[in-house]
XYZ file of C-alpha atoms in Angstrom:
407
model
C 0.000 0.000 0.000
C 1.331 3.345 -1.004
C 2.411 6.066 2.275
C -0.513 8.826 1.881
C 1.093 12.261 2.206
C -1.511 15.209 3.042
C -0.252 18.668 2.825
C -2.547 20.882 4.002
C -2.070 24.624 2.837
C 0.094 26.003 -0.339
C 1.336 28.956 0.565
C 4.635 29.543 0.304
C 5.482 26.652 3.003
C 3.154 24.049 1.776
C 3.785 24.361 -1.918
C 7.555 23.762 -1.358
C 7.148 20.962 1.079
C 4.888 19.463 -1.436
C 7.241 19.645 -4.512
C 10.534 18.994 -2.536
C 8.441 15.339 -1.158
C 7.666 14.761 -4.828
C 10.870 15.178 -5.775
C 12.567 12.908 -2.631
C 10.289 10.085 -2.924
C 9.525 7.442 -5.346
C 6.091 7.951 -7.014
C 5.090 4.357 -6.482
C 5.693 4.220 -2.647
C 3.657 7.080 -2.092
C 0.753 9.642 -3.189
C 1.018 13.360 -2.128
C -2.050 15.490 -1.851
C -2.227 19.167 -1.529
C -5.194 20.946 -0.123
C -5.682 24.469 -1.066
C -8.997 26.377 -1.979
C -7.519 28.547 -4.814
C -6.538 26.695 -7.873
C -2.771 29.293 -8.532
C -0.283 30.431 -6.001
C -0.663 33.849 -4.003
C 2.141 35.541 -3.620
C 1.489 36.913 -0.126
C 4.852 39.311 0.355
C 3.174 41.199 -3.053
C -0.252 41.946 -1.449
C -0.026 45.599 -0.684
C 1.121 45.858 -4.511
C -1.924 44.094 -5.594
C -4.366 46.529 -2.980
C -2.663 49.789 -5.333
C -3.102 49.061 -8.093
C -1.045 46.674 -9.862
C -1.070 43.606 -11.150
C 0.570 40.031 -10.351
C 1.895 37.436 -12.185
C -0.300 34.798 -12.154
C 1.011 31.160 -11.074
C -1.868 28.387 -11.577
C -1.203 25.173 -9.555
C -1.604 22.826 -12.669
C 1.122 24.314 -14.659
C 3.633 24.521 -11.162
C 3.036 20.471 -10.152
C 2.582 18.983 -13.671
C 4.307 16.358 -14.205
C 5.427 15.839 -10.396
C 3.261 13.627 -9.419
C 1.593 15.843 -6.363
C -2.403 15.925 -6.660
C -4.304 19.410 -6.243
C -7.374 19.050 -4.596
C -9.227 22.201 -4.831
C -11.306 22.557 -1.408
C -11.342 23.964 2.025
C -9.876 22.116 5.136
C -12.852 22.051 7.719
C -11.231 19.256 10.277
C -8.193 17.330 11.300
C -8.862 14.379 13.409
C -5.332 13.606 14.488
C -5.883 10.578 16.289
C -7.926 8.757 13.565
C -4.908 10.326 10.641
C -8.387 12.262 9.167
C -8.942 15.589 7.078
C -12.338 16.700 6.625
C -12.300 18.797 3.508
C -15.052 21.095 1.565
C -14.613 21.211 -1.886
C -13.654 24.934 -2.801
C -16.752 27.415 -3.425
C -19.580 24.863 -1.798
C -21.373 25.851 1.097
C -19.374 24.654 4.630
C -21.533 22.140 5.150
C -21.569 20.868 1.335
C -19.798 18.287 0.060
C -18.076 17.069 2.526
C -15.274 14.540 1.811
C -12.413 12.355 4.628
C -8.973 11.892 3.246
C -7.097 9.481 5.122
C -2.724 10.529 5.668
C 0.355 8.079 7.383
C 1.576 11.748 7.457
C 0.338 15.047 7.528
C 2.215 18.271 6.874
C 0.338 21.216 8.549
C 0.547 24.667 6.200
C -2.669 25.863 7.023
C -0.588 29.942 7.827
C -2.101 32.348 9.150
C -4.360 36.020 8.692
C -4.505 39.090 9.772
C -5.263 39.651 13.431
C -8.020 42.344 14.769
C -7.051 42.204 18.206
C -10.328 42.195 19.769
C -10.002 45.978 18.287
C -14.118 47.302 18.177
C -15.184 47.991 15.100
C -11.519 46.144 13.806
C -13.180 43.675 12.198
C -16.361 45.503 10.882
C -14.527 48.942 9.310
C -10.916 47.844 8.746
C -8.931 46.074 5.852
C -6.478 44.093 5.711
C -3.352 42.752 3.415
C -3.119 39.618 4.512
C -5.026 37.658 1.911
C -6.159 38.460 -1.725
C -9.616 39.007 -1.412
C -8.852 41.640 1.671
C -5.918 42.964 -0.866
C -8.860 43.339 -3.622
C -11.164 44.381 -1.411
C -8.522 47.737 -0.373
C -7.983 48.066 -3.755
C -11.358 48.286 -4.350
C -11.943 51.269 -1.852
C -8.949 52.974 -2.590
C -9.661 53.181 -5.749
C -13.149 54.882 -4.975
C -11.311 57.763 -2.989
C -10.956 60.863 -4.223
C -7.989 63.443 -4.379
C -7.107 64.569 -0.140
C -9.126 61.554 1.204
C -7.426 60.543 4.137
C -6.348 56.914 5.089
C -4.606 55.425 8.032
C -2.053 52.520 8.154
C -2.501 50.622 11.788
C 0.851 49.118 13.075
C 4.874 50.128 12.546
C 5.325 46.434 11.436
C 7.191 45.132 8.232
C 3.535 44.791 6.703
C 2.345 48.308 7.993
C 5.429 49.626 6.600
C 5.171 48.218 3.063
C 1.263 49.040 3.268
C 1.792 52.462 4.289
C 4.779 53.096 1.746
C 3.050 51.555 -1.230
C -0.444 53.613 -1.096
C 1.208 56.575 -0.950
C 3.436 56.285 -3.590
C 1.027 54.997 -5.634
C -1.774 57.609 -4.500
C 0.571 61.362 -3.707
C -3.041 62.683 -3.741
C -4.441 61.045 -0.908
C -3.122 61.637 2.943
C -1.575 58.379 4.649
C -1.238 58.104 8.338
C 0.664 55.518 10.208
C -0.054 54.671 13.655
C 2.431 53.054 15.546
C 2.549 52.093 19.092
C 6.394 52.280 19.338
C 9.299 54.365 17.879
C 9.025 54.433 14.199
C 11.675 51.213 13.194
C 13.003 50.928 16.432
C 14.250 47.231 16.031
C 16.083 48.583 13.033
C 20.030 50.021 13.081
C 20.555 53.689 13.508
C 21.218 53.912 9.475
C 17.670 52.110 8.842
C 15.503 54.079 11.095
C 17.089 57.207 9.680
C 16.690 55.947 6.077
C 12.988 54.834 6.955
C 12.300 58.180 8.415
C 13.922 59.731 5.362
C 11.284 57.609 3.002
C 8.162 58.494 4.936
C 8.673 62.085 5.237
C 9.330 61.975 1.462
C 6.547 60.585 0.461
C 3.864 62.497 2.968
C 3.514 60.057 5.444
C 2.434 61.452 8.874
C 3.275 58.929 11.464
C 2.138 59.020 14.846
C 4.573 57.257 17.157
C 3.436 55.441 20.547
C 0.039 55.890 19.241
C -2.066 52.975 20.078
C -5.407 52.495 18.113
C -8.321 51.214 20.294
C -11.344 51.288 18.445
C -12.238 52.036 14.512
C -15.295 53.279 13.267
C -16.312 53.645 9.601
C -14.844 57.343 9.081
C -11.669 56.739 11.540
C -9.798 55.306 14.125
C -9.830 56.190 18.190
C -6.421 56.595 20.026
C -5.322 55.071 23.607
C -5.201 58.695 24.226
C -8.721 60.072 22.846
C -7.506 61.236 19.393
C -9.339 60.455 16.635
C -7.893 60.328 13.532
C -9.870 60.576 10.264
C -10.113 57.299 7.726
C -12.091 56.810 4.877
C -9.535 53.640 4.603
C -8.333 51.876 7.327
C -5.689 49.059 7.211
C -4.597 46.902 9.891
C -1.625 45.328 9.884
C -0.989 44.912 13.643
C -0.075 40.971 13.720
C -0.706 37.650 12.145
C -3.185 34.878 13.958
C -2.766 30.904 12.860
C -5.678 29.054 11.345
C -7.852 27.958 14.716
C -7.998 24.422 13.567
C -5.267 23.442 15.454
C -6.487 24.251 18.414
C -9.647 22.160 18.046
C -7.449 18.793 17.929
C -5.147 16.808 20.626
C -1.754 18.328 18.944
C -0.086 20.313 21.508
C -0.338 23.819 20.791
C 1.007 27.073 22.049
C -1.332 29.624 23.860
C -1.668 31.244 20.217
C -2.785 27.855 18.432
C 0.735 27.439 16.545
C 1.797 23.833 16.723
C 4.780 22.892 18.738
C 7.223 20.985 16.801
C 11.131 19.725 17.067
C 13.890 20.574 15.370
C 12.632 18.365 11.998
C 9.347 20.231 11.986
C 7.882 16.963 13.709
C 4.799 17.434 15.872
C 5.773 17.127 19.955
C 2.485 14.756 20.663
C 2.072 13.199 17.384
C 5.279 12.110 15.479
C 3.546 11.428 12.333
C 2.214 15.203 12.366
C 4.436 17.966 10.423
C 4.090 21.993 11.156
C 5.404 24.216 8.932
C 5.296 27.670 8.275
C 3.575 30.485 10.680
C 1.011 27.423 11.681
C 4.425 25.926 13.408
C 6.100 27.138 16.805
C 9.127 25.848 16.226
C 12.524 27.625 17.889
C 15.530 29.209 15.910
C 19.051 30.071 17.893
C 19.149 30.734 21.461
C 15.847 29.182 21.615
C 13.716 32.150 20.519
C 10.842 31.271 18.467
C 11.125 31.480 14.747
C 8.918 34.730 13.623
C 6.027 34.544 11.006
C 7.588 35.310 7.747
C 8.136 33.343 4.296
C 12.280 34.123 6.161
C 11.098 31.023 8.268
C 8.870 29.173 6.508
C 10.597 27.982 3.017
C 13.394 26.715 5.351
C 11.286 24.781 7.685
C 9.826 23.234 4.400
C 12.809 22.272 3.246
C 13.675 20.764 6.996
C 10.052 19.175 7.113
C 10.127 17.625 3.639
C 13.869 16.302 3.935
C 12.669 14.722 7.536
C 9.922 13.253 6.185
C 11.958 11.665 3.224
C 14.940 10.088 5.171
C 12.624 8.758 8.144
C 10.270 7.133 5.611
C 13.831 5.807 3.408
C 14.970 4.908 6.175
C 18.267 7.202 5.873
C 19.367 9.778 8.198
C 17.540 12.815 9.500
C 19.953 15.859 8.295
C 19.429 18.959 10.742
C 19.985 22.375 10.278
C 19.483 25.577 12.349
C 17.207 27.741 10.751
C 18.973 31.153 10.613
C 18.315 34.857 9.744
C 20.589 37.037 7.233
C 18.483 39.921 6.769
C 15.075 41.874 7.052
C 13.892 42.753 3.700
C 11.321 45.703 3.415
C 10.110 47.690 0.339
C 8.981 51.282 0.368
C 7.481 51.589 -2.718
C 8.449 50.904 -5.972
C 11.799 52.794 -5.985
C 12.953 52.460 -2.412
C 14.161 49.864 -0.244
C 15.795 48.817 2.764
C 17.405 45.297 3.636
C 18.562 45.616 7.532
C 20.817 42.935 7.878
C 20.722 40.944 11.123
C 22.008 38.011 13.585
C 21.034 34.614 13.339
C 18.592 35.449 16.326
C 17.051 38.252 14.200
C 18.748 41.504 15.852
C 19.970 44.185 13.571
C 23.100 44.860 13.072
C 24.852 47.830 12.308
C 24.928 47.656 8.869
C 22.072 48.008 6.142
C 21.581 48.714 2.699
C 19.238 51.293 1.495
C 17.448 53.185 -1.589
C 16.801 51.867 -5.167
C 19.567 49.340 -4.653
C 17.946 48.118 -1.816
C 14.739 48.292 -4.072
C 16.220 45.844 -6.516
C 17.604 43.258 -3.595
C 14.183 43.116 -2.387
C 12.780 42.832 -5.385
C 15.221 39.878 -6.363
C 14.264 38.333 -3.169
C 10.799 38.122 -3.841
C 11.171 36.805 -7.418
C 13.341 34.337 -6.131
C 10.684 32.641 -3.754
C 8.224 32.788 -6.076
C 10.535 30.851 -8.521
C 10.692 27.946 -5.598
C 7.583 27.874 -5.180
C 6.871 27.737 -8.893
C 9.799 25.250 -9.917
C 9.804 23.113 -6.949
C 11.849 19.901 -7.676
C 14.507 22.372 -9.896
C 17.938 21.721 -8.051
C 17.251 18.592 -6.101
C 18.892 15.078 -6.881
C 17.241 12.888 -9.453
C 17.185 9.887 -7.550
C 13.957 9.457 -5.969
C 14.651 6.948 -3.119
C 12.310 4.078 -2.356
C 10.333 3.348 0.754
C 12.014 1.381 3.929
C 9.961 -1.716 4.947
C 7.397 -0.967 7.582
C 6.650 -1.876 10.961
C 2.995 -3.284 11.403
C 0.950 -0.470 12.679
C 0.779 -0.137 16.012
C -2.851 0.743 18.004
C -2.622 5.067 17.979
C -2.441 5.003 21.887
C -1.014 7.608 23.775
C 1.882 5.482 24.557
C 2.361 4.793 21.079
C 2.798 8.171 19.987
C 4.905 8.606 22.675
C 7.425 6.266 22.151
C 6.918 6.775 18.067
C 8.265 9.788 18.916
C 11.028 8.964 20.921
């Protein structure tokens, strides 16, 4: 019987993981299913590009993984029974409840992400937009594009996202007036040279920023201030943080307090070993033991980790590890300006960074460059697929079990 691989999720994380197992394994040991509602790859680090105006290059699934041997299955993930190695899929753009269909996985990789996160905000939810998916990115464009000339708009949170956000609309719209609200110092986990070159950019392009300035309830013409300011919005985007899919949390895998899914050093599942978490659905912990942040930065490499686990353990060859690792922090500012703050392995800038239209182009390289992974996903890797080590007989999926599976 062939070794049923579910990946759940392709992002950036899943879509790798997917085409790197194709590419490891031999194609008559094992079948490898990817869930995903849309049918072509979103490039999520090009969103706020998308909510201005322009337009993306579009990367259909069937083209990417033709050929490879990985299955598209077009639906939405509704449940994950962990103990009975379940998914409980809807086909895509069928009622919740319609449709419903059980694939059965040996092993699951969990890619699931994440979206933007309200807060608990009032009126967050109701009033504001967000970047963090393309329909909220079409949905901004949407409005933006109804605004007229001095309409004002306000950019929630100093984060990489809020910067790019902020940055983007107004150098795509000089005519309307962008605020960004930031409860901290504008950059302050960048060097001295990148918060003066951010500072540099923002002023430049009319961006009034309002520094330890935290939002606290939005309303359909504007947003409320921790202090009792209220600041005018006919657009309002928030980009304060990232929350994981909840479906995590409804299972037995062990979770943190945020619903990300606690894994090892292989991407490997703490409390079930034939689990995989990958990308900003995983909590998984980078040098000096501080959690890896939610970016594609971690994600492609726990992928690759994941996918190269999955291979040797079911080969029956050795487990390589690696320490996932930063090199830089990569932020646009428009079209024409950039800055790449370069950083420790733990994520804290350095002193040096590079800035401007070089900068521009770096960034722009690096994004091109994932998409190309994602889109040419067994490009690079060895030939050789391996085949399958025998198997144990399976084992009753006791606590104890998983336990010392996992051991």
């Amino acid at each position: 019987m062939q070794h049923r691989i579910v990946v759940l999720g392709a992002g950036y994380t899943g879509a790798v993981a997917a085409g790197r197992l194709a590419r490891r394994l031999h194609r008559a040991d094992v079948t490898i299913t990817l869930v995903n509602p849309e049918p072509d790859f979103v490039e999520r680090v090009r969103l706020h590009q998308l909510a201005v105006g322009q337009e993306l290059k579009p990367r259909p699934f069937g083209e990417i993984f033709a050929g490879t041997g990985v299955t598209l299955k077009l639906a939405r993930v509704t449940g994950v029974d962990v103990d009975r190695r379940t998914v409980t899929v809807t086909p895509a753009g069928t009622a919740p409840a319609g449709g419903a269909e059980v694939l059965e996985y040996d092993t699951l990789v969990y890619a699931l992400g994440s979206t933007w996160n309200d807060g608990g905000v009032p009126g967050a939810a109701a009033h504001a937009h967000e970047v963090s998916s393309r329909p909220g990115a079409l949905r901004l464009r949407e409005r933006l594009a109804a605004l007229g000339a001095g309409r004002p708009v306000v950019v929630v949170g100093g984060g990489l996202t809020g910067l790019e956000a902020a940055t983007e609309i107004a150098e795509a719209r000089p005519d309307l007036r962008v605020t960004l609200a930031t409860p901290r110092v504008l950059g302050d986990w960048l060097s001295g040279k990148g918060r003066t070159h951010l500072r540099k950019v923002t002023d430049k392009l009319g961006i009034t920023v309002h520094e330890h300035t935290t939002v606290t309830a939005v309303t359909a013409d504007g947003v409320t201030t921790a202090g009792g300011a209220t600041l005018p919005s006919d657009a309002t985007v928030w980009t304060t943080g990232f929350a994981v899919h909840p479906l995590a949390r409804a299972t037995t895998l062990h979770t943190t307090d945020h619903g990300q899914i606690t894994v090892d050093t292989s991407m490997r599942s703490h409390s079930h070993p034939d689990v995989y978490a990958i990308g900003d659905a995983a909590h998984a912990l980078g040098p000096g033991g501080k959690p890896l942040r939610m970016s594609c930065a971690s994600g492609v490499p726990m992928a690759w980790q994941a996918a190269d686990a999955i291979a040797a353990r079911l080969t029956g060859t050795k487990v390589p590890s690696i320490t996932i690792r930063y090199f830089q922090q990569c932020v646009s500012l428009g079209r024409s300006e950039g800055l790449i703050q370069f950083v420790t392995a733990d994520d804290r800038a350095r002193d040096s960074a590079l800035t401007g239209r070089l900068a521009a182009r770096y960034k722009e390289l690096i994004c091109k460059g994932a998409a190309w992974g994602v889109a040419h996903p067994t490009v690079g890797l060895p030939t050789r697929r391996r085949r399958l080590a025998p198997r144990p007989a399976p084992a009753a999926r006791t606590g104890a079990a998983r336990a010392e599976a996992s051991a």
